[in-house]
Amino acid sequence: MKFESTDGYVATEDLTLAVNAAITLERPLLVKGEPGTGKTELARQVSAGLGLPMIEWHVKSTTRAQQGLYEYDAVSRLRDSQLGDARVHDVRNYIRRGKLWEAFERDDRCVLLIDEIDKADIEFPNDLLQELDRMEFHVYETGETVRARQRPIVIITSNNEKELPDAFLRRCFFHYIRFPDMETMKKIVEVHHPGIKSQLLTAALTQFYELREQQGLKKKPSTSEVLDWLKLLLAEDLSAEDLKRDGAAALPRLHGALLKNEQDVHLFERLAFMARRQG
């Protein structure tokens, strides 16, 4: 079982090595990188590329680790007991299975995505240490132990908003997705916008990388944002000539797809104003 780039995803050599190393070691793959660099999409493409079903667990700030295992609905059981419902005699009727339980009980191997783990409380990763390591957990209400029938391929993403505990990191295979260089980005664009004119692509990406490298930028545009920008350029039928700016610091065409806060827009407006004065 070996992962490679798919028709819909350009994976660099070091990324494919990381995925395959995690599969070989049977350890979770912890993927970090800038937002919009394809961390979540990687899990979906691993699922598609290996022909395995996928289970997605999207973590929020309110998510608790226990929710990934199961939740016991004591309130519903109490209400049913007051109404004389016969269901109350079997506690299993009030246990909701979580994403890890779903992955563990499958007869076939699957890909389990734990998306944006750093959004949750700092104790969240620690609370999953044993379950991800041993691939089993205990259900206290029923006294049963749930063990993985087939060890899932676990991919965990993080935007680096919080530091993860050392004990958790020790159990993972780590990979940082670097922002793609110009040549890799051209391959990515070709996947999403096949047949795009080379002159337009070169002019657009040149502007894009110049914008990303601008000092003082609060939020650098990501891969997903440049793809959206190119989609707009193609929809407007713009050419490489149309992208020429009045001065190197002027705002690019349809910049709302790239700049996502007023501070960065004001920064480029000031730079454009200074460039015009100097001109």
CSV table of C-alpha atoms in Angstrom, one decimal:
chain,number,residue,atom,x,y,z
A,1,MET,CA,0.0,0.0,0.0
A,2,LYS,CA,1.8,3.1,-1.3
A,3,PHE,CA,0.5,6.6,-1.8
A,4,GLU,CA,1.5,8.7,-4.8
A,5,SER,CA,0.2,11.9,-6.4
A,6,THR,CA,-3.3,11.7,-7.8
A,7,ASP,CA,-4.9,13.3,-10.8
A,8,GLY,CA,-6.5,15.9,-8.5
A,9,TYR,CA,-3.6,16.5,-6.1
A,10,VAL,CA,0.1,17.3,-6.7
A,11,ALA,CA,2.1,15.8,-3.8
A,12,THR,CA,5.8,16.6,-3.5
A,13,GLU,CA,8.3,13.9,-3.1
A,14,ASP,CA,8.9,14.7,0.6
A,15,LEU,CA,5.1,14.6,1.3
A,16,THR,CA,4.6,11.2,-0.4
A,17,LEU,CA,7.6,9.9,1.6
A,18,ALA,CA,6.0,11.2,4.8
A,19,VAL,CA,2.6,9.6,4.1
A,20,ASN,CA,4.1,6.3,3.2
A,21,ALA,CA,6.4,6.4,6.3
A,22,ALA,CA,3.4,6.9,8.5
A,23,ILE,CA,1.6,4.0,6.9
A,24,THR,CA,4.6,1.7,7.3
A,25,LEU,CA,5.2,2.7,11.0
A,26,GLU,CA,1.4,2.6,11.7
A,27,ARG,CA,1.6,5.9,13.4
A,28,PRO,CA,-0.6,9.0,12.9
A,29,LEU,CA,0.7,11.4,10.4
A,30,LEU,CA,0.7,15.0,11.8
A,31,VAL,CA,0.6,17.5,9.0
A,32,LYS,CA,1.2,21.2,9.7
A,33,GLY,CA,1.4,24.1,7.3
A,34,GLU,CA,-0.1,27.5,6.4
A,35,PRO,CA,-3.9,27.5,6.1
A,36,GLY,CA,-4.9,26.7,2.5
A,37,THR,CA,-1.9,24.6,1.6
A,38,GLY,CA,-4.0,21.4,1.2
A,39,LYS,CA,-3.6,19.6,4.5
A,40,THR,CA,-7.3,18.5,4.7
A,41,GLU,CA,-7.3,17.7,1.0
A,42,LEU,CA,-4.3,15.5,1.5
A,43,ALA,CA,-6.3,13.1,3.6
A,44,ARG,CA,-9.1,12.9,1.0
A,45,GLN,CA,-6.5,12.2,-1.7
A,46,VAL,CA,-4.8,9.5,0.3
A,47,SER,CA,-8.3,7.9,0.7
A,48,ALA,CA,-8.9,8.2,-3.1
A,49,GLY,CA,-5.4,7.2,-4.1
A,50,LEU,CA,-5.4,4.0,-1.9
A,51,GLY,CA,-9.0,3.2,-2.6
A,52,LEU,CA,-10.0,3.4,1.1
A,53,PRO,CA,-13.1,4.8,2.7
A,54,MET,CA,-12.7,8.0,4.7
A,55,ILE,CA,-14.0,9.2,8.1
A,56,GLU,CA,-13.7,12.9,8.8
A,57,TRP,CA,-13.7,14.4,12.3
A,58,HIS,CA,-13.6,18.2,12.1
A,59,VAL,CA,-12.4,19.6,15.5
A,60,LYS,CA,-13.9,22.8,16.9
A,61,SER,CA,-13.0,24.9,19.9
A,62,THR,CA,-15.8,23.2,21.9
A,63,THR,CA,-14.9,19.6,20.8
A,64,ARG,CA,-13.9,17.2,23.5
A,65,ALA,CA,-11.8,14.1,23.0
A,66,GLN,CA,-14.6,11.9,24.5
A,67,GLN,CA,-16.9,12.9,21.6
A,68,GLY,CA,-14.5,11.0,19.2
A,69,LEU,CA,-15.0,7.8,21.2
A,70,TYR,CA,-18.7,7.9,22.3
A,71,GLU,CA,-21.2,10.0,24.2
A,72,TYR,CA,-23.6,8.7,26.8
A,73,ASP,CA,-27.0,10.5,26.7
A,74,ALA,CA,-28.1,10.3,30.3
A,75,VAL,CA,-30.7,13.0,30.0
A,76,SER,CA,-32.6,11.1,27.3
A,77,ARG,CA,-32.4,7.9,29.4
A,78,LEU,CA,-33.8,9.8,32.4
A,79,ARG,CA,-36.7,11.2,30.3
A,80,ASP,CA,-37.5,7.9,28.9
A,81,SER,CA,-37.5,6.3,32.3
A,82,GLN,CA,-40.1,8.9,33.5
A,83,LEU,CA,-42.2,8.0,30.5
A,84,GLY,CA,-42.0,4.3,31.1
A,85,ASP,CA,-40.1,3.6,27.8
A,86,ALA,CA,-38.8,0.0,27.7
A,87,ARG,CA,-35.6,1.2,25.9
A,88,VAL,CA,-34.2,2.4,29.3
A,89,HIS,CA,-33.3,-1.2,30.2
A,90,ASP,CA,-30.5,-1.3,27.6
A,91,VAL,CA,-27.9,1.4,28.1
A,92,ARG,CA,-26.7,0.8,24.6
A,93,ASN,CA,-29.7,2.7,23.3
A,94,TYR,CA,-28.3,5.9,24.7
A,95,ILE,CA,-24.7,5.6,23.5
A,96,ARG,CA,-23.8,7.6,20.4
A,97,ARG,CA,-20.7,6.3,18.7
A,98,GLY,CA,-18.0,8.8,17.7
A,99,LYS,CA,-15.7,9.0,14.7
A,100,LEU,CA,-13.0,6.8,16.3
A,101,TRP,CA,-15.5,4.1,17.2
A,102,GLU,CA,-16.7,4.2,13.5
A,103,ALA,CA,-13.2,3.8,12.3
A,104,PHE,CA,-12.4,1.0,14.8
A,105,GLU,CA,-15.4,-1.1,14.0
A,106,ARG,CA,-15.0,-1.2,10.3
A,107,ASP,CA,-14.0,-4.6,8.8
A,108,ASP,CA,-11.9,-2.9,6.1
A,109,ARG,CA,-9.1,-0.4,6.5
A,110,CYS,CA,-10.0,3.3,6.3
A,111,VAL,CA,-8.5,6.8,6.5
A,112,LEU,CA,-9.4,8.7,9.6
A,113,LEU,CA,-8.9,12.5,9.4
A,114,ILE,CA,-8.7,14.5,12.6
A,115,ASP,CA,-8.9,18.0,11.2
A,116,GLU,CA,-7.4,21.1,12.9
A,117,ILE,CA,-6.6,19.5,16.2
A,118,ASP,CA,-5.1,22.7,17.5
A,119,LYS,CA,-8.5,24.4,17.6
A,120,ALA,CA,-9.5,22.3,20.6
A,121,ASP,CA,-8.4,22.7,24.3
A,122,ILE,CA,-4.8,22.0,25.0
A,123,GLU,CA,-5.7,18.8,26.8
A,124,PHE,CA,-7.5,17.4,23.8
A,125,PRO,CA,-4.4,15.7,22.2
A,126,ASN,CA,-3.4,14.2,25.6
A,127,ASP,CA,-6.8,12.7,26.0
A,128,LEU,CA,-6.4,10.7,22.8
A,129,LEU,CA,-2.9,9.4,23.5
A,130,GLN,CA,-3.8,5.9,24.6
A,131,GLU,CA,-6.6,5.4,22.2
A,132,LEU,CA,-4.5,6.3,19.1
A,133,ASP,CA,-1.5,4.4,20.4
A,134,ARG,CA,-3.3,1.1,21.4
A,135,MET,CA,-6.1,1.5,18.9
A,136,GLU,CA,-8.7,0.6,21.6
A,137,PHE,CA,-10.8,2.2,24.3
A,138,HIS,CA,-13.1,1.1,27.1
A,139,VAL,CA,-16.8,1.9,27.3
A,140,TYR,CA,-17.5,2.3,31.0
A,141,GLU,CA,-21.3,2.2,30.7
A,142,THR,CA,-21.4,-1.2,29.1
A,143,GLY,CA,-18.1,-2.7,30.3
A,144,GLU,CA,-16.9,-3.5,26.8
A,145,THR,CA,-13.6,-2.7,25.1
A,146,VAL,CA,-13.7,-1.5,21.5
A,147,ARG,CA,-10.6,-2.6,19.5
A,148,ALA,CA,-9.8,-1.6,16.0
A,149,ARG,CA,-10.5,-4.5,13.6
A,150,GLN,CA,-8.2,-2.9,11.0
A,151,ARG,CA,-5.8,-0.2,12.1
A,152,PRO,CA,-6.9,3.0,10.3
A,153,ILE,CA,-4.5,5.4,8.5
A,154,VAL,CA,-4.8,8.4,10.8
A,155,ILE,CA,-4.0,11.9,9.4
A,156,ILE,CA,-4.1,14.8,11.8
A,157,THR,CA,-3.9,18.4,10.6
A,158,SER,CA,-2.8,21.5,12.5
A,159,ASN,CA,-2.6,25.2,11.6
A,160,ASN,CA,0.0,25.7,14.4
A,161,GLU,CA,-2.3,27.9,16.4
A,162,LYS,CA,-1.3,26.0,19.6
A,163,GLU,CA,1.7,24.0,20.7
A,164,LEU,CA,0.9,20.3,20.9
A,165,PRO,CA,2.1,18.3,23.9
A,166,ASP,CA,5.5,16.5,23.5
A,167,ALA,CA,3.9,13.1,24.5
A,168,PHE,CA,1.5,13.5,21.6
A,169,LEU,CA,4.1,14.5,19.2
A,170,ARG,CA,6.3,11.6,20.1
A,171,ARG,CA,3.6,9.2,18.9
A,172,CYS,CA,3.2,10.9,15.5
A,173,PHE,CA,5.1,11.0,12.3
A,174,PHE,CA,5.5,14.7,11.5
A,175,HIS,CA,5.5,16.6,8.2
A,176,TYR,CA,5.4,20.3,7.5
A,177,ILE,CA,3.9,21.3,4.1
A,178,ARG,CA,6.2,24.0,2.8
A,179,PHE,CA,4.6,26.6,0.6
A,180,PRO,CA,5.0,25.5,-3.0
A,181,ASP,CA,7.6,27.1,-5.2
A,182,MET,CA,6.8,28.6,-8.6
A,183,GLU,CA,7.2,25.4,-10.6
A,184,THR,CA,5.2,23.2,-8.2
A,185,MET,CA,2.5,25.9,-8.1
A,186,LYS,CA,2.3,25.7,-11.9
A,187,LYS,CA,1.6,22.0,-11.7
A,188,ILE,CA,-1.0,22.6,-9.0
A,189,VAL,CA,-2.7,25.2,-11.2
A,190,GLU,CA,-2.6,22.9,-14.2
A,191,VAL,CA,-4.6,20.3,-12.2
A,192,HIS,CA,-7.3,22.8,-11.4
A,193,HIS,CA,-7.3,25.0,-14.5
A,194,PRO,CA,-6.0,22.8,-17.3
A,195,GLY,CA,-5.0,24.5,-20.5
A,196,ILE,CA,-4.4,27.9,-18.9
A,197,LYS,CA,-2.2,30.2,-21.1
A,198,SER,CA,1.4,30.1,-20.0
A,199,GLN,CA,1.9,33.9,-20.4
A,200,LEU,CA,-1.2,34.6,-18.2
A,201,LEU,CA,-0.1,32.0,-15.6
A,202,THR,CA,3.5,33.3,-15.4
A,203,ALA,CA,2.3,36.9,-15.1
A,204,ALA,CA,-0.3,36.0,-12.5
A,205,LEU,CA,2.1,33.9,-10.4
A,206,THR,CA,4.8,36.5,-10.6
A,207,GLN,CA,2.4,39.0,-9.1
A,208,PHE,CA,1.2,36.5,-6.5
A,209,TYR,CA,4.7,35.7,-5.2
A,210,GLU,CA,5.7,39.4,-5.2
A,211,LEU,CA,2.6,40.0,-3.1
A,212,ARG,CA,3.4,37.2,-0.7
A,213,GLU,CA,6.9,38.5,-0.2
A,214,GLN,CA,5.8,42.0,0.7
A,215,GLN,CA,7.1,43.1,4.1
A,216,GLY,CA,4.4,44.0,6.6
A,217,LEU,CA,1.7,41.8,5.1
A,218,LYS,CA,-0.6,40.5,7.9
A,219,LYS,CA,-2.0,37.5,6.1
A,220,LYS,CA,-0.2,36.0,3.1
A,221,PRO,CA,-2.5,34.6,0.4
A,222,SER,CA,-2.5,30.8,0.2
A,223,THR,CA,-2.7,28.2,-2.5
A,224,SER,CA,-6.5,28.0,-2.4
A,225,GLU,CA,-6.6,31.8,-2.7
A,226,VAL,CA,-4.4,32.0,-5.8
A,227,LEU,CA,-6.6,29.2,-7.4
A,228,ASP,CA,-9.7,31.3,-6.7
A,229,TRP,CA,-7.9,34.4,-8.1
A,230,LEU,CA,-7.0,32.6,-11.3
A,231,LYS,CA,-10.5,31.3,-11.7
A,232,LEU,CA,-11.7,34.9,-11.6
A,233,LEU,CA,-9.0,36.0,-14.1
A,234,LEU,CA,-10.2,33.3,-16.5
A,235,ALA,CA,-13.8,34.1,-16.0
A,236,GLU,CA,-13.1,37.8,-16.9
A,237,ASP,CA,-11.0,36.6,-19.9
A,238,LEU,CA,-8.1,38.7,-18.8
A,239,SER,CA,-4.7,38.4,-20.5
A,240,ALA,CA,-1.2,38.8,-19.2
A,241,GLU,CA,-1.2,42.4,-20.6
A,242,ASP,CA,-4.3,43.2,-18.5
A,243,LEU,CA,-2.4,42.3,-15.3
A,244,LYS,CA,0.2,45.0,-15.8
A,245,ARG,CA,0.1,47.5,-12.9
A,246,ASP,CA,1.0,51.2,-12.6
A,247,GLY,CA,4.1,50.8,-10.4
A,248,ALA,CA,5.4,47.6,-8.7
A,249,ALA,CA,3.4,48.3,-5.5
A,250,ALA,CA,0.0,48.8,-7.0
A,251,LEU,CA,-2.9,46.5,-6.1
A,252,PRO,CA,-3.4,43.6,-8.4
A,253,ARG,CA,-6.6,43.1,-10.4
A,254,LEU,CA,-9.4,41.5,-8.4
A,255,HIS,CA,-7.3,41.7,-5.3
A,256,GLY,CA,-10.2,40.8,-3.1
A,257,ALA,CA,-9.5,37.1,-3.8
A,258,LEU,CA,-5.9,37.5,-2.4
A,259,LEU,CA,-6.0,40.2,0.3
A,260,LYS,CA,-8.5,39.3,3.1
A,261,ASN,CA,-8.2,42.2,5.6
A,262,GLU,CA,-8.3,46.0,5.4
A,263,GLN,CA,-4.8,46.4,6.8
A,264,ASP,CA,-3.2,44.6,3.9
A,265,VAL,CA,-5.3,46.5,1.4
A,266,HIS,CA,-4.3,49.8,3.0
A,267,LEU,CA,-0.6,48.7,3.0
A,268,PHE,CA,-0.7,48.2,-0.8
A,269,GLU,CA,-2.6,51.4,-1.3
A,270,ARG,CA,0.0,53.4,0.6
A,271,LEU,CA,2.8,51.7,-1.4
A,272,ALA,CA,1.0,52.5,-4.6
A,273,PHE,CA,0.6,56.1,-3.5
A,274,MET,CA,4.3,56.4,-2.6
A,275,ALA,CA,5.3,54.8,-5.9
A,276,ARG,CA,3.2,57.4,-7.8
A,277,ARG,CA,4.8,60.3,-5.9
A,278,GLN,CA,8.3,59.0,-6.6
A,279,GLY,CA,7.3,58.6,-10.3
